[in-house]
Coordinates of C-alpha atoms in Angstrom, one line a residue:
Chain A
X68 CA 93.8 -115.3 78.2
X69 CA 94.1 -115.1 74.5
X70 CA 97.4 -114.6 72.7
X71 CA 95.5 -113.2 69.4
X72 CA 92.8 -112.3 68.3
X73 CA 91.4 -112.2 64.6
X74 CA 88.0 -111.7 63.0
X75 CA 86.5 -114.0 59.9
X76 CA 83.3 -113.0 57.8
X77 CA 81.2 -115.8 57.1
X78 CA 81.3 -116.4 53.1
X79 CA 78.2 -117.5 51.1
X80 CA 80.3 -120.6 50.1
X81 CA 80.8 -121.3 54.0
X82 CA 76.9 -122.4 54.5
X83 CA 74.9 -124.7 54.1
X84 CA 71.2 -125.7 53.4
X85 CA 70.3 -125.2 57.1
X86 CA 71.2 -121.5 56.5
X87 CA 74.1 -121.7 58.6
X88 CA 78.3 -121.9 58.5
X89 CA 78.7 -126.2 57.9
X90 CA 80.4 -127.6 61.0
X91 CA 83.3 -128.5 59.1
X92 CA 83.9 -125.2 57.9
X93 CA 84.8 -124.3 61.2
X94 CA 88.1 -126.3 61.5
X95 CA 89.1 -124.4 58.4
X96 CA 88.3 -121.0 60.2
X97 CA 90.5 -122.1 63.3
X98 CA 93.8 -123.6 60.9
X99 CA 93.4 -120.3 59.1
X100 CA 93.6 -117.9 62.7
X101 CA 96.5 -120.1 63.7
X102 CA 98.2 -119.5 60.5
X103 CA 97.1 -116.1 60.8
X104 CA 98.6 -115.8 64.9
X105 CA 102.2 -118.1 63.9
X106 CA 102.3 -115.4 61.4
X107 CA 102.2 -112.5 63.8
X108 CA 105.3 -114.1 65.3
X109 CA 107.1 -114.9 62.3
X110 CA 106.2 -118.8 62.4
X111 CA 104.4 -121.0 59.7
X112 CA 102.4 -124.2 59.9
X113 CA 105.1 -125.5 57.5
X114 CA 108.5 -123.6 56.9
X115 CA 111.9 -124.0 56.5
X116 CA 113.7 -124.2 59.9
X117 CA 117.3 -123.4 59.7
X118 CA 117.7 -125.1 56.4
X119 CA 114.9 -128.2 57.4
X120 CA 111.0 -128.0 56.6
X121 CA 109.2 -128.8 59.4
X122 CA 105.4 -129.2 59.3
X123 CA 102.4 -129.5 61.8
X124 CA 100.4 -131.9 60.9
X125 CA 97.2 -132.2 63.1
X126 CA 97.2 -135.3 65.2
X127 CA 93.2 -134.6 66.9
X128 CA 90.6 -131.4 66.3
X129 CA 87.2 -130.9 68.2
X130 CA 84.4 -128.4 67.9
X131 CA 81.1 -127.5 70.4
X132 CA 78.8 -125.8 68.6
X133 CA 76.5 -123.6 70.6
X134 CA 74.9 -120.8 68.3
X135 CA 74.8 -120.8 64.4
X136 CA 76.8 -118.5 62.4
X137 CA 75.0 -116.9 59.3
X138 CA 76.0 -115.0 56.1
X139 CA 78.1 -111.8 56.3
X140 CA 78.4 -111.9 59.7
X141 CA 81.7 -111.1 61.2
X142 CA 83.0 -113.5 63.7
X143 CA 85.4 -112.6 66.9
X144 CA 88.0 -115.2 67.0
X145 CA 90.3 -115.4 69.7
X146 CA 93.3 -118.2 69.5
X147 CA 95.3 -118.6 72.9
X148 CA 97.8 -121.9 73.2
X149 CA 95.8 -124.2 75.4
X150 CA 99.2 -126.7 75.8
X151 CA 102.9 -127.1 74.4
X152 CA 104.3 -130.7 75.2
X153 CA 107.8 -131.5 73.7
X154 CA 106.5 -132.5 70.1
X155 CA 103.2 -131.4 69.9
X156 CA 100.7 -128.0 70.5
X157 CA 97.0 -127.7 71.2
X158 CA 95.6 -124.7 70.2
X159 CA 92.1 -123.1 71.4
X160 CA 89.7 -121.2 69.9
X161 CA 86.7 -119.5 70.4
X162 CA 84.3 -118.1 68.1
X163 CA 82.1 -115.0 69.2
X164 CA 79.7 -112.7 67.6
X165 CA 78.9 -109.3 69.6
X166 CA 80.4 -110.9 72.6
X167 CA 78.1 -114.2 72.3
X168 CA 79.9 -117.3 72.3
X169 CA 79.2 -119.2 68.7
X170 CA 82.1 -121.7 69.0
X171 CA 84.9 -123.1 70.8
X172 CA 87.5 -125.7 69.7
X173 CA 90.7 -127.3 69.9
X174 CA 93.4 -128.9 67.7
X175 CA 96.5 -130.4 68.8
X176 CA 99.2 -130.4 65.7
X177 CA 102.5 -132.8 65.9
X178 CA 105.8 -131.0 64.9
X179 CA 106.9 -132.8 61.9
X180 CA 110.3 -132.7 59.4
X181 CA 109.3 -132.9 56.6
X182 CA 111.4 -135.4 54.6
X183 CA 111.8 -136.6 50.8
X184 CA 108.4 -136.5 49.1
X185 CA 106.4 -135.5 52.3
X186 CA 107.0 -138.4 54.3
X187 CA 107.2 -136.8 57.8
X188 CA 108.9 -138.1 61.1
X189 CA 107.9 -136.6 64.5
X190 CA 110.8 -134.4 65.9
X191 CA 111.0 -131.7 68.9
X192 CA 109.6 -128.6 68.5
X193 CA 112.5 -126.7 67.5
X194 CA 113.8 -124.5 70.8
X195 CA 114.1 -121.6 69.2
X196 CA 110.1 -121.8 67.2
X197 CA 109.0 -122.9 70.5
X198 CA 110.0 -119.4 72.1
X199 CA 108.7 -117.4 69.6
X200 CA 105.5 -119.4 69.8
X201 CA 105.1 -118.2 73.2
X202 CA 106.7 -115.0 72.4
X203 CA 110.0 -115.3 74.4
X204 CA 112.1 -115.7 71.1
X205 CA 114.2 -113.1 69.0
X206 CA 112.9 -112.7 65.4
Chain B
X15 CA 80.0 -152.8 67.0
X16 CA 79.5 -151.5 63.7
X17 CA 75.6 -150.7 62.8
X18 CA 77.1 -149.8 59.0
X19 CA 79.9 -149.6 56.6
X20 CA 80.6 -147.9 53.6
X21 CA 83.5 -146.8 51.4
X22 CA 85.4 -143.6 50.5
X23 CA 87.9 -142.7 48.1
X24 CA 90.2 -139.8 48.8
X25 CA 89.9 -137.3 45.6
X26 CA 92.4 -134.7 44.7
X27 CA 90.5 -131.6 46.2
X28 CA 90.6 -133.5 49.6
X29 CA 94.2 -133.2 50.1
X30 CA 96.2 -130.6 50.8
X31 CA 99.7 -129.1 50.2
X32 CA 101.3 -132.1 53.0
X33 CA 99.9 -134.4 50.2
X34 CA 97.5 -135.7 52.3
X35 CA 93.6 -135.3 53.1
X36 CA 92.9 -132.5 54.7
X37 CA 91.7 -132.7 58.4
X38 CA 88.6 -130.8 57.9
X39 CA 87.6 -133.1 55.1
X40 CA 87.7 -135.9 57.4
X41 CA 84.1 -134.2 58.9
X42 CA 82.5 -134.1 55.6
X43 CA 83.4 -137.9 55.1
X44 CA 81.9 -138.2 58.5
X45 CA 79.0 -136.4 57.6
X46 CA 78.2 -138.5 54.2
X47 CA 78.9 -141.9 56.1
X48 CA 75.9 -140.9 58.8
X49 CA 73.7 -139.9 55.9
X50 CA 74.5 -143.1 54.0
X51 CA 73.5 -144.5 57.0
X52 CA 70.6 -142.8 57.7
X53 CA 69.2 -143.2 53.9
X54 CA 69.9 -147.4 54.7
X55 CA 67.1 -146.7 57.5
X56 CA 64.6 -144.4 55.5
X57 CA 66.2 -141.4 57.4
X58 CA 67.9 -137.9 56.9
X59 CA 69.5 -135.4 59.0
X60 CA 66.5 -133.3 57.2
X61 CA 63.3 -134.6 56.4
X62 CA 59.5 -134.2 56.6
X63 CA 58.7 -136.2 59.5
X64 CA 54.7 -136.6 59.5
X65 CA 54.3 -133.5 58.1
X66 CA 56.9 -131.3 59.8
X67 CA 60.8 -130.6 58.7
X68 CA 63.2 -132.0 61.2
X69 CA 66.6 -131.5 60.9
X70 CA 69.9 -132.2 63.5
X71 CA 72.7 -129.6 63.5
X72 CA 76.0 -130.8 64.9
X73 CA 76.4 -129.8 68.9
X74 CA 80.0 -131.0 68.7
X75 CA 82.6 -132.8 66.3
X76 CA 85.7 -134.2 67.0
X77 CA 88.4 -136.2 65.3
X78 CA 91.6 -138.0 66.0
X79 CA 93.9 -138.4 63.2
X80 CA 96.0 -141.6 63.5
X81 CA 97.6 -142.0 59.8
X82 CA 97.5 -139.9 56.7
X83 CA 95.2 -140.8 54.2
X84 CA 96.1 -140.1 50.4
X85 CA 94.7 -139.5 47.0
X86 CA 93.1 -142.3 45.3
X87 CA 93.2 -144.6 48.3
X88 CA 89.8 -146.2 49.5
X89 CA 89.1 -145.5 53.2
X90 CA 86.7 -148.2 54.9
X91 CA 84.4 -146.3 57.0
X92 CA 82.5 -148.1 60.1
X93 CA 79.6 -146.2 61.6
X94 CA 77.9 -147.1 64.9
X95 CA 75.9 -144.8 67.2
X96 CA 77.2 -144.3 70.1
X97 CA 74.7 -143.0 72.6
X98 CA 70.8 -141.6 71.8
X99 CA 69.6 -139.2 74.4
X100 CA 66.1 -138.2 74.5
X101 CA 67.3 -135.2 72.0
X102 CA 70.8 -135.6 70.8
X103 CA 72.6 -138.6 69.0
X104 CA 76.0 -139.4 68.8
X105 CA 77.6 -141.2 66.2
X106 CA 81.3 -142.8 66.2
X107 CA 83.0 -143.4 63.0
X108 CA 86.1 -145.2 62.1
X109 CA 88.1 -144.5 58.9
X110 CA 90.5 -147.7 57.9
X111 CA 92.5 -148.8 55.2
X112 CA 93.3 -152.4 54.4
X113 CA 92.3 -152.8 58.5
X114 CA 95.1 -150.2 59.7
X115 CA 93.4 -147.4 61.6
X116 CA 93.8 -143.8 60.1
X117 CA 91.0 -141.6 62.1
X118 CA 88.2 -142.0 64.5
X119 CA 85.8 -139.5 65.3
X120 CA 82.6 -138.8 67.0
X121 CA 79.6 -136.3 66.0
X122 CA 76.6 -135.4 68.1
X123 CA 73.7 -134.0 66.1
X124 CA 70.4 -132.8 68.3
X125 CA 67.1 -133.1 66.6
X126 CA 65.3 -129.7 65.6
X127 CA 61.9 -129.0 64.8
X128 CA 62.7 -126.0 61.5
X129 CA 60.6 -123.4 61.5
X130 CA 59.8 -120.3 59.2
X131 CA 63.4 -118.9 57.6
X132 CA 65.5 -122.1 58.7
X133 CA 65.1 -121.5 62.3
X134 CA 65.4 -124.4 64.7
X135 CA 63.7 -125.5 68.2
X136 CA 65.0 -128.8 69.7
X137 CA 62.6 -131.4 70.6
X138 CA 62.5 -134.9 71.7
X139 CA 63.7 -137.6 68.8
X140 CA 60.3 -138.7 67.2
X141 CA 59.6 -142.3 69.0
X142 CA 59.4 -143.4 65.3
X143 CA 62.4 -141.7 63.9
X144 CA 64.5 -143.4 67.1
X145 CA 62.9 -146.6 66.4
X146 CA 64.6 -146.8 62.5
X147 CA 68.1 -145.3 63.6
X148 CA 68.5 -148.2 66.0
X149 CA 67.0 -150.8 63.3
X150 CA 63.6 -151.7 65.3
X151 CA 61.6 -149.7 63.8
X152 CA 59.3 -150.5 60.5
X153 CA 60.1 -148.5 57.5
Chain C
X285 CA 88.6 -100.5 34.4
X286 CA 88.1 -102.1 37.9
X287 CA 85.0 -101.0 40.1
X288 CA 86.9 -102.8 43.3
X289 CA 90.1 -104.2 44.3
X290 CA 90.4 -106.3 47.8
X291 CA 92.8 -109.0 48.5
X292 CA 92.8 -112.1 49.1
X293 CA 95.2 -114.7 51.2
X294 CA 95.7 -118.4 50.9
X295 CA 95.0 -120.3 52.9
X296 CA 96.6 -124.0 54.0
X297 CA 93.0 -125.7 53.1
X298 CA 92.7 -124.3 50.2
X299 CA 95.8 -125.7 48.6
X300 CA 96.1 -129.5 47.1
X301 CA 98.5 -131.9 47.2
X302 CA 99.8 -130.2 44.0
X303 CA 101.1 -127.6 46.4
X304 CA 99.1 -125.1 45.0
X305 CA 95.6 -123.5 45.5
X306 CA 93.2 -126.0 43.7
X307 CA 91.1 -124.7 40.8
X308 CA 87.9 -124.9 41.9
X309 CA 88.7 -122.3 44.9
X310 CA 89.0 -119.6 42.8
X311 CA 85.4 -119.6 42.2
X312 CA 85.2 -119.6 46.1
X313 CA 87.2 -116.0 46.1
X314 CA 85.6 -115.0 42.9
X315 CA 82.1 -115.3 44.6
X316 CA 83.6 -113.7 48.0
X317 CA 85.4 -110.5 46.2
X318 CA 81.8 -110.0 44.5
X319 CA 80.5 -110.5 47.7
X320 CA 82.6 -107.6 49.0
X321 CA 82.3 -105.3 46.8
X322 CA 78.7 -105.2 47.1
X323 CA 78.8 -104.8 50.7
X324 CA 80.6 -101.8 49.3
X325 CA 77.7 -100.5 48.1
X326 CA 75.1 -101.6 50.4
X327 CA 73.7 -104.8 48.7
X328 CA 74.3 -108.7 48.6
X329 CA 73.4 -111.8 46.8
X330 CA 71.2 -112.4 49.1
X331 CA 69.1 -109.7 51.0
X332 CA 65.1 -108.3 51.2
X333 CA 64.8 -105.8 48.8
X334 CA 61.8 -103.9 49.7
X335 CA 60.4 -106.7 51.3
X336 CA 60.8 -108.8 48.3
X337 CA 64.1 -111.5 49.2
X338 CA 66.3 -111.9 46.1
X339 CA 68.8 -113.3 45.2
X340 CA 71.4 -113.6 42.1
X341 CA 71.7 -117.6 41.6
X342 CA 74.8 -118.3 39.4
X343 CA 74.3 -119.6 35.7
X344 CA 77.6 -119.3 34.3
X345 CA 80.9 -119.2 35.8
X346 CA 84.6 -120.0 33.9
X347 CA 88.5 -119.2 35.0
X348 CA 91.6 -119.2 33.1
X349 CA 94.5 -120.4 35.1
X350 CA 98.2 -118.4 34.0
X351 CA 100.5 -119.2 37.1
X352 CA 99.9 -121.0 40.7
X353 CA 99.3 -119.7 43.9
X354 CA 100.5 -121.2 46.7
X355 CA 100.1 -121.1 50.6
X356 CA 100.1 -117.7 52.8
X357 CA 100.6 -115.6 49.7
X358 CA 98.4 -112.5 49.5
X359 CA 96.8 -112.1 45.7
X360 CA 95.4 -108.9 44.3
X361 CA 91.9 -109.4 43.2
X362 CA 90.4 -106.6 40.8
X363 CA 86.6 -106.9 40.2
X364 CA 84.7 -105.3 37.7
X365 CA 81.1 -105.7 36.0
X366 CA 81.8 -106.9 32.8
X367 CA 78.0 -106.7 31.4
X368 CA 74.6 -105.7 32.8
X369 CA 71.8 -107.0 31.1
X370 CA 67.8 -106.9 32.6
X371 CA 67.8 -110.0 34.8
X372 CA 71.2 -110.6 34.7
X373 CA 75.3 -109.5 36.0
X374 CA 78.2 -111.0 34.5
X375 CA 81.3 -109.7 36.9
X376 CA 84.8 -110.2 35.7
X377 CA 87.7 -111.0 38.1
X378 CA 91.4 -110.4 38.2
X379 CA 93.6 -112.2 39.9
X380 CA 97.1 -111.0 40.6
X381 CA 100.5 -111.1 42.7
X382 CA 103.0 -108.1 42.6
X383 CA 101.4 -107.5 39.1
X384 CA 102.0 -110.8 37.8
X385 CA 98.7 -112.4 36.3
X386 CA 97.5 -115.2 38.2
X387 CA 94.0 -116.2 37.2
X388 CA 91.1 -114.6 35.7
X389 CA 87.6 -115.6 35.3
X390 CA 84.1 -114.7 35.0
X391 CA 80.8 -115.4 36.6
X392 CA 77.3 -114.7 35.9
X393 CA 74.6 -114.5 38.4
X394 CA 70.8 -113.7 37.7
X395 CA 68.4 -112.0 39.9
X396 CA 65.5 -113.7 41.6
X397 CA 62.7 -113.7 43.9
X398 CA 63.3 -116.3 46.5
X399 CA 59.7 -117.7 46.7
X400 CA 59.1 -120.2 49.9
X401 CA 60.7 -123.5 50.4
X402 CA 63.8 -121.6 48.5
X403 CA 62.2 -121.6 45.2
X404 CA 63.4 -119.1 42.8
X405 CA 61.6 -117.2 39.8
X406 CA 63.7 -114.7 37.4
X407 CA 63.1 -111.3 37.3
X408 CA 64.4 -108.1 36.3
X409 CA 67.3 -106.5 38.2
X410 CA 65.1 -103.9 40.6
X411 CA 66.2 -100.3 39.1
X412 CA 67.4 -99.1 42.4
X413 CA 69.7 -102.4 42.9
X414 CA 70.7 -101.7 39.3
X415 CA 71.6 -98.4 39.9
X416 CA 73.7 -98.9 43.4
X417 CA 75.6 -101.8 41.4
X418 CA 76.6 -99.3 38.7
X419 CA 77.8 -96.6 41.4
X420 CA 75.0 -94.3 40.8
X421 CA 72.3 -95.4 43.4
X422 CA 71.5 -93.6 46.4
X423 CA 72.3 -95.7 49.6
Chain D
X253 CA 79.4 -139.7 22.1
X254 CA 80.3 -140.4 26.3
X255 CA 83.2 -142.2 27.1
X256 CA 82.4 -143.1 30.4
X257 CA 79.4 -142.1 32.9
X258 CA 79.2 -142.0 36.6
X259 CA 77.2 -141.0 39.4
X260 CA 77.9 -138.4 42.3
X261 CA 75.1 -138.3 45.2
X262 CA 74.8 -134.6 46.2
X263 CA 76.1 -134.2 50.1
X264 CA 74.8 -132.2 52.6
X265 CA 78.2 -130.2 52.9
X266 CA 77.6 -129.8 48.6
X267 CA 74.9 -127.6 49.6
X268 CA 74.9 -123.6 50.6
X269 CA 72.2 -121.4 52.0
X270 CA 70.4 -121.4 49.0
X271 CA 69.6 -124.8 49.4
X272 CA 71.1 -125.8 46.4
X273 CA 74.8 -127.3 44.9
X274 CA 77.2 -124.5 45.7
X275 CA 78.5 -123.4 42.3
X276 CA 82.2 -123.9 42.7
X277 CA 81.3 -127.8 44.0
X278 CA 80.6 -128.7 40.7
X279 CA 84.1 -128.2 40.0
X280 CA 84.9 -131.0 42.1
X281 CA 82.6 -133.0 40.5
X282 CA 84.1 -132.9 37.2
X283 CA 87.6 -133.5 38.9
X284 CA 86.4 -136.5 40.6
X285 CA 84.7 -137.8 37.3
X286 CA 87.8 -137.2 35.3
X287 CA 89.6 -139.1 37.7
X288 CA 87.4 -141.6 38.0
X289 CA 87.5 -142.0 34.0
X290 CA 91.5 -141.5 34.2
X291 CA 91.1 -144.8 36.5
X292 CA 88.9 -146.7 34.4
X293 CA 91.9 -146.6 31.8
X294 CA 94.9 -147.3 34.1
X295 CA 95.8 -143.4 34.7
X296 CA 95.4 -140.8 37.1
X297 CA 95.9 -136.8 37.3
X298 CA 99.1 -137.5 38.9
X299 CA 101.2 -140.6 38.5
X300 CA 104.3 -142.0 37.7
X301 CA 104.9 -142.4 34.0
X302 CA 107.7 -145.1 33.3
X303 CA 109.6 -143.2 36.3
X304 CA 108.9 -140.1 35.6
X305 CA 105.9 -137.5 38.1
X306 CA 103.7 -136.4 35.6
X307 CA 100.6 -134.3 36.5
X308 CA 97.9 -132.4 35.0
X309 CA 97.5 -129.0 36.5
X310 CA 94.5 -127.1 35.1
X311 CA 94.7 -124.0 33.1
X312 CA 91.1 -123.5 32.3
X313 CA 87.6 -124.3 33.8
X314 CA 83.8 -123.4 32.8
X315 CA 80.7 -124.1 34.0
X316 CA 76.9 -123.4 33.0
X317 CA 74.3 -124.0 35.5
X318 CA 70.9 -125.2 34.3
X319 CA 68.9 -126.8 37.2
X320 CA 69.8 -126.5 40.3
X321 CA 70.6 -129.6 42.2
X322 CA 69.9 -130.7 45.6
X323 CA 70.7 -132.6 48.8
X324 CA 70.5 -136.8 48.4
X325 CA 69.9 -136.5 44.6
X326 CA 71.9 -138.4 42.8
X327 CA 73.4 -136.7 39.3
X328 CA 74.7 -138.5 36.5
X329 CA 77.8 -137.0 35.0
X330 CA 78.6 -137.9 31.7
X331 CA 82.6 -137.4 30.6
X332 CA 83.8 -137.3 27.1
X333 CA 87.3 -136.0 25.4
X334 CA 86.5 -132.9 23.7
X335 CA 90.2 -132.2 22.4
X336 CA 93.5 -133.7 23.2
X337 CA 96.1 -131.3 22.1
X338 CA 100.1 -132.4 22.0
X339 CA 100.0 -131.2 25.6
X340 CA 96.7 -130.5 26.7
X341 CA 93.5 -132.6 26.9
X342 CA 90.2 -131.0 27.7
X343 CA 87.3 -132.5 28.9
X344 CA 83.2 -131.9 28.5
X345 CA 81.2 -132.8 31.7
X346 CA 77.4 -133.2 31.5
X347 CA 75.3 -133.2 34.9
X348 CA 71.7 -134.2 34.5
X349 CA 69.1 -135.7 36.5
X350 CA 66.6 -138.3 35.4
X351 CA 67.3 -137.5 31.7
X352 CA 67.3 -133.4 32.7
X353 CA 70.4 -131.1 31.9
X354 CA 71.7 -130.0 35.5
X355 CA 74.5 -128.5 34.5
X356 CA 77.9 -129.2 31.6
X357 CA 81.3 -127.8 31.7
X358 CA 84.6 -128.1 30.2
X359 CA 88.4 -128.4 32.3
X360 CA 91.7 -128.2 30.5
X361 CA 94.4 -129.6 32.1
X362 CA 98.1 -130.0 30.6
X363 CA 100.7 -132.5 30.6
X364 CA 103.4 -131.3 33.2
X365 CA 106.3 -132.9 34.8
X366 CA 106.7 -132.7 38.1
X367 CA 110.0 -131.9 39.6
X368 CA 111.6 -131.6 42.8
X369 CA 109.4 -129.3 45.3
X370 CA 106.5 -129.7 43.1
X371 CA 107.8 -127.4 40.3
X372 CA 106.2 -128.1 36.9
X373 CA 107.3 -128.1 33.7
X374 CA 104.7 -128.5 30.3
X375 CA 105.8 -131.3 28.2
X376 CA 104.3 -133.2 25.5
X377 CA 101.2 -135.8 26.5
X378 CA 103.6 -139.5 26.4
X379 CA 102.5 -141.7 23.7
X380 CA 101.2 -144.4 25.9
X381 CA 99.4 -142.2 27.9
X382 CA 97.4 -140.7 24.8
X383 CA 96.7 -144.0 23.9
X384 CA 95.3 -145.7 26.9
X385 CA 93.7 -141.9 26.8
X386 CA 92.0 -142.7 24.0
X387 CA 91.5 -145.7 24.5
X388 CA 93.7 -147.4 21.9
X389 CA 96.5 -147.8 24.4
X390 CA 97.6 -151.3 26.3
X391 CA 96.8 -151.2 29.7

């Protein structure tokens, strides 16, 4: 069950010499539809939490690959929370084109404060983000 | 056991706003270490093999990310093959600096026969091909 | 005198450790607002044209950089052609955020035939192509 | 008159669907050239400067593309100073392969400070760094 969905249009700059969306470019297509879903509830990869920046740095990221994506096409992407420990959050995403799966991933981000010239130290996941992250919380 | 090892240093547009390289960069870097390694055998990830293009798009990807790595810093990359399947290859790469660990991550490539218009049609690894990736093979 | 606005929002990846979006991505959203606004009028850098593929290969491409732009904020991107010529399209770009100039630049694509293998040979800007570009092409 | 030549090995993910250098990567090229020069010499784009963050933001950037380049060819990039202002320094990059013009371009950058939250402030190049610049400077 997906929490959001999004859609991403594959950019000339977003291939490659095989004709098709480089594999890499698809980790930046799934940070950019969590941005885009922690948005929708008010959140950010890295914000200012009741007066202390936290961040979410990614601690692992996979990708399966199943069917290439080309050139102007116009990708379904669906994000849904796949697990919320106490620190961390693994994200899932799957990438779909006319209802054919493309892609699926996962990336698993650490909450972080972010400290004096971006040092960072693993924390919580602040009650409060964590219920809006599952949409319990008050904006 | 490492079949290869090369370098990498981190430049500016690799990192990001946490001041740090990028995850998604950490593909590419896995990307040019197999190549490197791959040239070191008389191979690509596309070639004319006896008169017909191969080529190996990526099945999966995956990375775990252990410590940040940072602008200007040399990464010492190790890259072994993990497993070759009658089709597919997997590589495992390790990304170190001054011998502490900073990311490890696997990618599994399947070999393609490219037709007309860059489309693809797996087939077996060439026996000759396999023979060079695992270093018994004559150049 | 702008043929075509869009937007355009950044992203975490492509910001640098300067905490801003690094320089060479606005050719990235340069090429992708061109890309758009010929959507807009039925064409693309790359498509058959009459069963001739072309394509518009960049030779020139240069942006001036007035103010950063940083993560998650949405910029106003204004594209117009700045000069038709026979076998080539110079497009000029605007970049903007609540009216305050950003970045500008310019880039400067000619028309080919893509010939096998990806080959390319100049030629003139088909009249039809030519006239959809300048708004006054049938679709 | 070069001051100082490299080499950059064009990477698979360099490439789009054109099977050719994406345009904007030879952006990063000339970034990692300058930086590579700025190292040659003791400096960097960002650094500390007798305890003091200076950086070198960019506030212009041009490219012309002669030759295309492709996958595993290696380019050599020749860097020279074309100006040094009192707070700006711009260079001239020239990409060629086996004696033939790929591409040249030209990146500005000025002198900033960095301050807290990496807000910038333009100040005058520092003496020492002109020198080592140029050159002239101990190291």
């Amino acid at each position: 069950m997906s929490l959001f969905r999004t859609t991403r249009r594959v950019e000339f700059g977003d291939t490659d010499m095989a004709g098709i969306v480089h594999f890499a470019n698809f980790f930046r297509f799934m940070e950019a539809a969590e941005c885009e879903f922690l948005r929708s509830r008010g959140l950010s990869v890295k914000m200012d939490w009741h007066g202390q920046a936290i961040g979410f740095p990614r601690v692992s990221a996979s990708c399966d690959y199943v069917k290439p994506a080309r050139f102007e096409e116009v990708l379904d992407v669906a994000v849904r929370i796949d697990r919320i420990g106490k620190k961390s959050v693994t994200y899932a995403f799957e990438f779909s084109r006319d209802g054919e799966l493309i892609a699926n991933g996962k990336v698993t981000s650490v909450c972080c404060r972010v400290l004096h010239d971006n040092q960072i130290e693993g924390i919580e996941i602040p009650a409060g983000y964590r219920a809006r992250l599952q949409g319990t919380g008050e904006r």
